[in-house]
PDB file of C-alpha atoms and ligand atoms in Angstrom:
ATOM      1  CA  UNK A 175       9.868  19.156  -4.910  1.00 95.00           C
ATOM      2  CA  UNK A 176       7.356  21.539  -6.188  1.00 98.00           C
ATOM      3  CA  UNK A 177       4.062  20.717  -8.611  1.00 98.00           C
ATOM      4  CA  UNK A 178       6.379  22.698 -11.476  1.00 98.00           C
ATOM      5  CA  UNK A 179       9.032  21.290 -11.313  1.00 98.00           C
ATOM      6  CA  UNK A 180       7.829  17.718 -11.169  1.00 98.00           C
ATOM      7  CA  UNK A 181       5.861  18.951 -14.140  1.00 98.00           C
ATOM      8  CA  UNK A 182       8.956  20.181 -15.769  1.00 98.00           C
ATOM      9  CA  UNK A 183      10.916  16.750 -15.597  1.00 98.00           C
ATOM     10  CA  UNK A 184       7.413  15.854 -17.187  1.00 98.00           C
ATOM     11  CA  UNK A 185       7.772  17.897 -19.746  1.00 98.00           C
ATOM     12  CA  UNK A 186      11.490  16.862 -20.489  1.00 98.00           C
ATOM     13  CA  UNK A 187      10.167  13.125 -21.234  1.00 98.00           C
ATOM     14  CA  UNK A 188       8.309  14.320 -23.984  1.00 98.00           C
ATOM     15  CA  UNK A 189      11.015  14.323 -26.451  1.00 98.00           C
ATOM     16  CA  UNK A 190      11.618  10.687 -25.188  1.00 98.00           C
ATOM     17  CA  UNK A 191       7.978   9.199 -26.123  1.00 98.00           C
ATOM     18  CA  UNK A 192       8.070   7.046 -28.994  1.00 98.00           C
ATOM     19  CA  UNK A 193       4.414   7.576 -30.989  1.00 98.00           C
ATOM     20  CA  UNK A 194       4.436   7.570 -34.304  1.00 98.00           C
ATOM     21  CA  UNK A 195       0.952   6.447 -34.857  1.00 98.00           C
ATOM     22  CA  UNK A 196      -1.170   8.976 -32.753  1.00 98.00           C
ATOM     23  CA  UNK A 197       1.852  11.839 -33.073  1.00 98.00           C
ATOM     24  CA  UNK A 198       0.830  12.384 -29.225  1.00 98.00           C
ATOM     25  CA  UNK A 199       3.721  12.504 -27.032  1.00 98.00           C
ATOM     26  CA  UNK A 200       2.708  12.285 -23.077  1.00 98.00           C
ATOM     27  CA  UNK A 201       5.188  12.530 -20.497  1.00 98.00           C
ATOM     28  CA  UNK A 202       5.267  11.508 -16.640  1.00 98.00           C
ATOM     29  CA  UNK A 203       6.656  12.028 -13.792  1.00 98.00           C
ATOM     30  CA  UNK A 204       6.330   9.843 -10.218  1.00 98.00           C
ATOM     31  CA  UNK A 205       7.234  11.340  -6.853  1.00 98.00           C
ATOM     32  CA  UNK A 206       7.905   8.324  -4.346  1.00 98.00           C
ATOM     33  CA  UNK A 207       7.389   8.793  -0.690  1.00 98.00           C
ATOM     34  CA  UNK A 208      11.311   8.493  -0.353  1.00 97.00           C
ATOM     35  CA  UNK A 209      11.688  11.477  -2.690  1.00 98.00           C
ATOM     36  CA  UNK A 210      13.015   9.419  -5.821  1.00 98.00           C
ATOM     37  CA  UNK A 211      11.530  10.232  -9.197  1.00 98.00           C
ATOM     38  CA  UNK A 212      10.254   7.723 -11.401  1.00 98.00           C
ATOM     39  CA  UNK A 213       9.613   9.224 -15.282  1.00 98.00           C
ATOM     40  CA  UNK A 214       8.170   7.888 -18.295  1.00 98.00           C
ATOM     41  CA  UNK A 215       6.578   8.722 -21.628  1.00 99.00           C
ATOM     42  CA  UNK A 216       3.993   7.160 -23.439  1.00 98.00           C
ATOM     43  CA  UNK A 217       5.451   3.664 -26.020  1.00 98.00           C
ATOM     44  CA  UNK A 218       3.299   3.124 -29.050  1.00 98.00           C
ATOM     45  CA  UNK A 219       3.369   0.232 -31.310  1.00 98.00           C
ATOM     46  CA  UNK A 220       2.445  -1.329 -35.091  1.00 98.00           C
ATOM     47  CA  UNK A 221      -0.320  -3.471 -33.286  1.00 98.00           C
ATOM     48  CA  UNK A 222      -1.913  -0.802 -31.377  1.00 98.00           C
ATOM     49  CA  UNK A 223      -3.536  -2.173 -28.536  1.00 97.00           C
ATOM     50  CA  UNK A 224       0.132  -2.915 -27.198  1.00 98.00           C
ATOM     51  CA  UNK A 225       1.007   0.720 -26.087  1.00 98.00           C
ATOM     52  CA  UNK A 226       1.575   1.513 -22.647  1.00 98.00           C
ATOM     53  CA  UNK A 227       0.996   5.216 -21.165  1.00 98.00           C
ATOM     54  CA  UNK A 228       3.525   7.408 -20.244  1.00 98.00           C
ATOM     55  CA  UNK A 229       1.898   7.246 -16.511  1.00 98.00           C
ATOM     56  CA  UNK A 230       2.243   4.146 -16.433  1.00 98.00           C
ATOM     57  CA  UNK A 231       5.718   3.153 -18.014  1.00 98.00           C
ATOM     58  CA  UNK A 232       6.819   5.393 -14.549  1.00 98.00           C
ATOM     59  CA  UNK A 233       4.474   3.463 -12.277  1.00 98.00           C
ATOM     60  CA  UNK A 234       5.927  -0.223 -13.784  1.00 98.00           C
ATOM     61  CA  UNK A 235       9.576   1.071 -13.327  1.00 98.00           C
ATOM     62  CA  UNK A 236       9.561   2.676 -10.035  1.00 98.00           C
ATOM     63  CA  UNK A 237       7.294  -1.007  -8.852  1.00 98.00           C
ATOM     64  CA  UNK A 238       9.813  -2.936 -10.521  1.00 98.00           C
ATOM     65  CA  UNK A 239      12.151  -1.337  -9.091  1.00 98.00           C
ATOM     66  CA  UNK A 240      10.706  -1.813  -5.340  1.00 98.00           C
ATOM     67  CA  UNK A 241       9.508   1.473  -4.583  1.00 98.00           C
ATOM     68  CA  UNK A 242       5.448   1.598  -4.071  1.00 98.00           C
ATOM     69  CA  UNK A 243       5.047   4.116  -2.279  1.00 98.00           C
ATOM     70  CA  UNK A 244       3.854   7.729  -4.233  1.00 98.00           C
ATOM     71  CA  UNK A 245       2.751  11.244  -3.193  1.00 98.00           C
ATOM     72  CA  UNK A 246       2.331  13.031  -6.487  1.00 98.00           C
ATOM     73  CA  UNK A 247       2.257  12.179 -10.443  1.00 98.00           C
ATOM     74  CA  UNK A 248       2.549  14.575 -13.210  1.00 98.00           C
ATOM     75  CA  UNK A 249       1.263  13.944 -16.413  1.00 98.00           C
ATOM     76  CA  UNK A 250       1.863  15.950 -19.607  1.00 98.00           C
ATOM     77  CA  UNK A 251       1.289  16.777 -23.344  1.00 98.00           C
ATOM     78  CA  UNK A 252       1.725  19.324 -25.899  1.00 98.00           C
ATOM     79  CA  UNK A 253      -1.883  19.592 -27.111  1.00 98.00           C
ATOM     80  CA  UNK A 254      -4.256  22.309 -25.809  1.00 98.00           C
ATOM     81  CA  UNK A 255      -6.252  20.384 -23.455  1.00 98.00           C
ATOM     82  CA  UNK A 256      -4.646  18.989 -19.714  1.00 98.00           C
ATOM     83  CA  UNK A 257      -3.611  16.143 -20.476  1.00 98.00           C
ATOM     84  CA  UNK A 258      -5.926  13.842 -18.286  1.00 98.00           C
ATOM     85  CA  UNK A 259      -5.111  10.085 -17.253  1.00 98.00           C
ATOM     86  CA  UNK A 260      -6.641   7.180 -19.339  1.00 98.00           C
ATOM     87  CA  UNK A 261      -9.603   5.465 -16.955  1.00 98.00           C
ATOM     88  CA  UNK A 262      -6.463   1.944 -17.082  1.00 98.00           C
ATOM     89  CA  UNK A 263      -3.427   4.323 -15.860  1.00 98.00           C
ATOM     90  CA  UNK A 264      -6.339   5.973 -13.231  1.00 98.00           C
ATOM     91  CA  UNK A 265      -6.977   1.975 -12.011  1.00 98.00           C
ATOM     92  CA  UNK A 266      -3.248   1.309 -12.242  1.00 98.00           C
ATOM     93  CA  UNK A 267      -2.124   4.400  -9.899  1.00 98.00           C
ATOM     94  CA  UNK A 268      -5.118   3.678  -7.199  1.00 98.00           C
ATOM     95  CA  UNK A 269      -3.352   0.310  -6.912  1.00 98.00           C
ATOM     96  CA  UNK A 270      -0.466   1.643  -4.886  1.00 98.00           C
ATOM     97  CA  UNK A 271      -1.328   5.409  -4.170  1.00 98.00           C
ATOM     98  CA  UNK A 272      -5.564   5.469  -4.048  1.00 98.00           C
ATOM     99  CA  UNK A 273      -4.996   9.554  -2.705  1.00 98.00           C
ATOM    100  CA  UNK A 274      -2.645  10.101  -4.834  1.00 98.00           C
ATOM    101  CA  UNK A 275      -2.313  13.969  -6.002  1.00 98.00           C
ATOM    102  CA  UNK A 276      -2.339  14.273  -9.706  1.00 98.00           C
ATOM    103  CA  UNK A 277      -0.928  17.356 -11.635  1.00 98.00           C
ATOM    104  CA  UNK A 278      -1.657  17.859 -15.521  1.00 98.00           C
ATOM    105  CA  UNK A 279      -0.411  19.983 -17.818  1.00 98.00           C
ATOM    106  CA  UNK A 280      -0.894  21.337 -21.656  1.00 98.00           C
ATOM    107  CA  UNK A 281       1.100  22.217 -24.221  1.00 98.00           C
ATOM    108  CA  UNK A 282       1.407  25.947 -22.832  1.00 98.00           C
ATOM    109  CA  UNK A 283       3.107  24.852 -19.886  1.00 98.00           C
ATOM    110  CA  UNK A 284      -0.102  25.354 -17.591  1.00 98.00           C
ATOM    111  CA  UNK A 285      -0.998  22.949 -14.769  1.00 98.00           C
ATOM    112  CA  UNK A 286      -3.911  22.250 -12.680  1.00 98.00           C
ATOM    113  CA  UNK A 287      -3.933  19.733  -9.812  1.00 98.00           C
ATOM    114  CA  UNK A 288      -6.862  16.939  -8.718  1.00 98.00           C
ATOM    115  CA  UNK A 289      -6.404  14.174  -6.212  1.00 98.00           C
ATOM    116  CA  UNK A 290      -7.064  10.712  -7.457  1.00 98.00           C
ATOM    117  CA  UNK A 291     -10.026   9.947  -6.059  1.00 98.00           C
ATOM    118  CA  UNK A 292     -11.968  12.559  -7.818  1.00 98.00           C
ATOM    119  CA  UNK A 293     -10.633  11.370 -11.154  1.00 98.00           C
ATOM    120  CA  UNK A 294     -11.796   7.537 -10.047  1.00 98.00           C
ATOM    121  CA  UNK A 295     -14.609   8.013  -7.660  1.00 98.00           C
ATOM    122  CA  UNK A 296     -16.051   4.871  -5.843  1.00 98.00           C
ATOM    123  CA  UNK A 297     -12.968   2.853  -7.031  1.00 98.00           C
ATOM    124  CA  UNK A 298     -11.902  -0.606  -7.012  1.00 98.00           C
ATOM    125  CA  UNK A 299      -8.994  -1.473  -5.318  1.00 97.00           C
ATOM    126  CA  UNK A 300      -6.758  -4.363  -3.332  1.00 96.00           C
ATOM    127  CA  UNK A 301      -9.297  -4.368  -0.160  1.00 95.00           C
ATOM    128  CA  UNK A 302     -12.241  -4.824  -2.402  1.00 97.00           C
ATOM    129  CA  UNK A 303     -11.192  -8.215  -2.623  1.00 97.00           C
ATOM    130  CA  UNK A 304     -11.789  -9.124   0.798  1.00 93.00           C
TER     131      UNK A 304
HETATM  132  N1  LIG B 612      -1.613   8.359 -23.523  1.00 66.41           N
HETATM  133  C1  LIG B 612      -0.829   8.376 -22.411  1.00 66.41           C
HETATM  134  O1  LIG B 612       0.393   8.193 -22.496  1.00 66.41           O
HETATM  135  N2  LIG B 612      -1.426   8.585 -21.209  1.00 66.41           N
HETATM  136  C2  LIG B 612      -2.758   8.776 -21.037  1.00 66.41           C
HETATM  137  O2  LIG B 612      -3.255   8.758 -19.924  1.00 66.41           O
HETATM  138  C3  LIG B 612      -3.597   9.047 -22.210  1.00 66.41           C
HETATM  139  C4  LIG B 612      -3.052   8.541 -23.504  1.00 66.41           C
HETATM  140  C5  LIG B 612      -0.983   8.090 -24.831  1.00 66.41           C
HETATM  141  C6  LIG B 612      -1.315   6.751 -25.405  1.00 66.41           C
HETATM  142  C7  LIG B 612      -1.099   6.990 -26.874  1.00 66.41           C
HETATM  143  O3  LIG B 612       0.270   6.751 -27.161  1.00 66.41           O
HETATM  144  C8  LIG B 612      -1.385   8.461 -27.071  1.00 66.41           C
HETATM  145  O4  LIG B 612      -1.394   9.037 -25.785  1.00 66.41           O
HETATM  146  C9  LIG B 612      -2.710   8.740 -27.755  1.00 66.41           C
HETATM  147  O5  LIG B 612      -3.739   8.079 -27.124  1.00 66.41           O
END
């Protein structure tokens, strides 16, 4: 699957977030090692601190659903900026995938692409534990 059109199943989620409060749709989509897609889009709510991203509405279902495993994520909004991961979906993804590739798009439909680690350098993850 290529960087667009991951981005474009993205881009289909958008119409799918629910965010009446910041009027900021985001959309997501997960490629799994086994080639399944996980999307999401971002879930606001009337006490605020309760939203989940769009990132990471695809991580939850495609863990819940026993797939950890991912190669790339694409993340996407309509404004005029790329839309970049929040520093908690950026923590969430290194979880499972800490090289994962990352593609982000605008609201013109343009896309750049940065691996994980350079968006969460020197990061903490499951073997810092030890
Ligand atoms: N949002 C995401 O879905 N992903 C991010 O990484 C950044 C922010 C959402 C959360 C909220 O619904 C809206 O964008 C404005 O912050």
């Amino acid at each position: 699957m290529t960087h667009r059109e991951l981005a474009e199943l993205a881009y289909s989620m958008l119409d799918r977030s629910y965010s009446p409060y910041s009027k900021f749709p985001v959309g997501a989509a997960l490629l799994c090692a086994d080639g399944r897609v996980f999307t999401g889009c971002n879930v606001e709510n009337a006490a605020y601190g309760s939203t989940i991203c769009a990132e990471r509405t695809a991580l939850v279902k495609a863990v819940s659903e026993g797939v950890r495993e991912f190669v790339t994520l694409a993340v996407v909004g309509r404004g005029e900026d790329f839309c970049w991961p929040c520093g908690a979906c950026r923590q969430m993804l290194r979880e499972f995938a800490p090289n994962l590739e990352v593609v982000v798009g605008n609201g013109k439909k343009e896309l750049t692409v940065i691996p994980l680690p350079e968006l969460l350098p020197h990061s903490f993850g499951p073997e810092s534990l030890t």
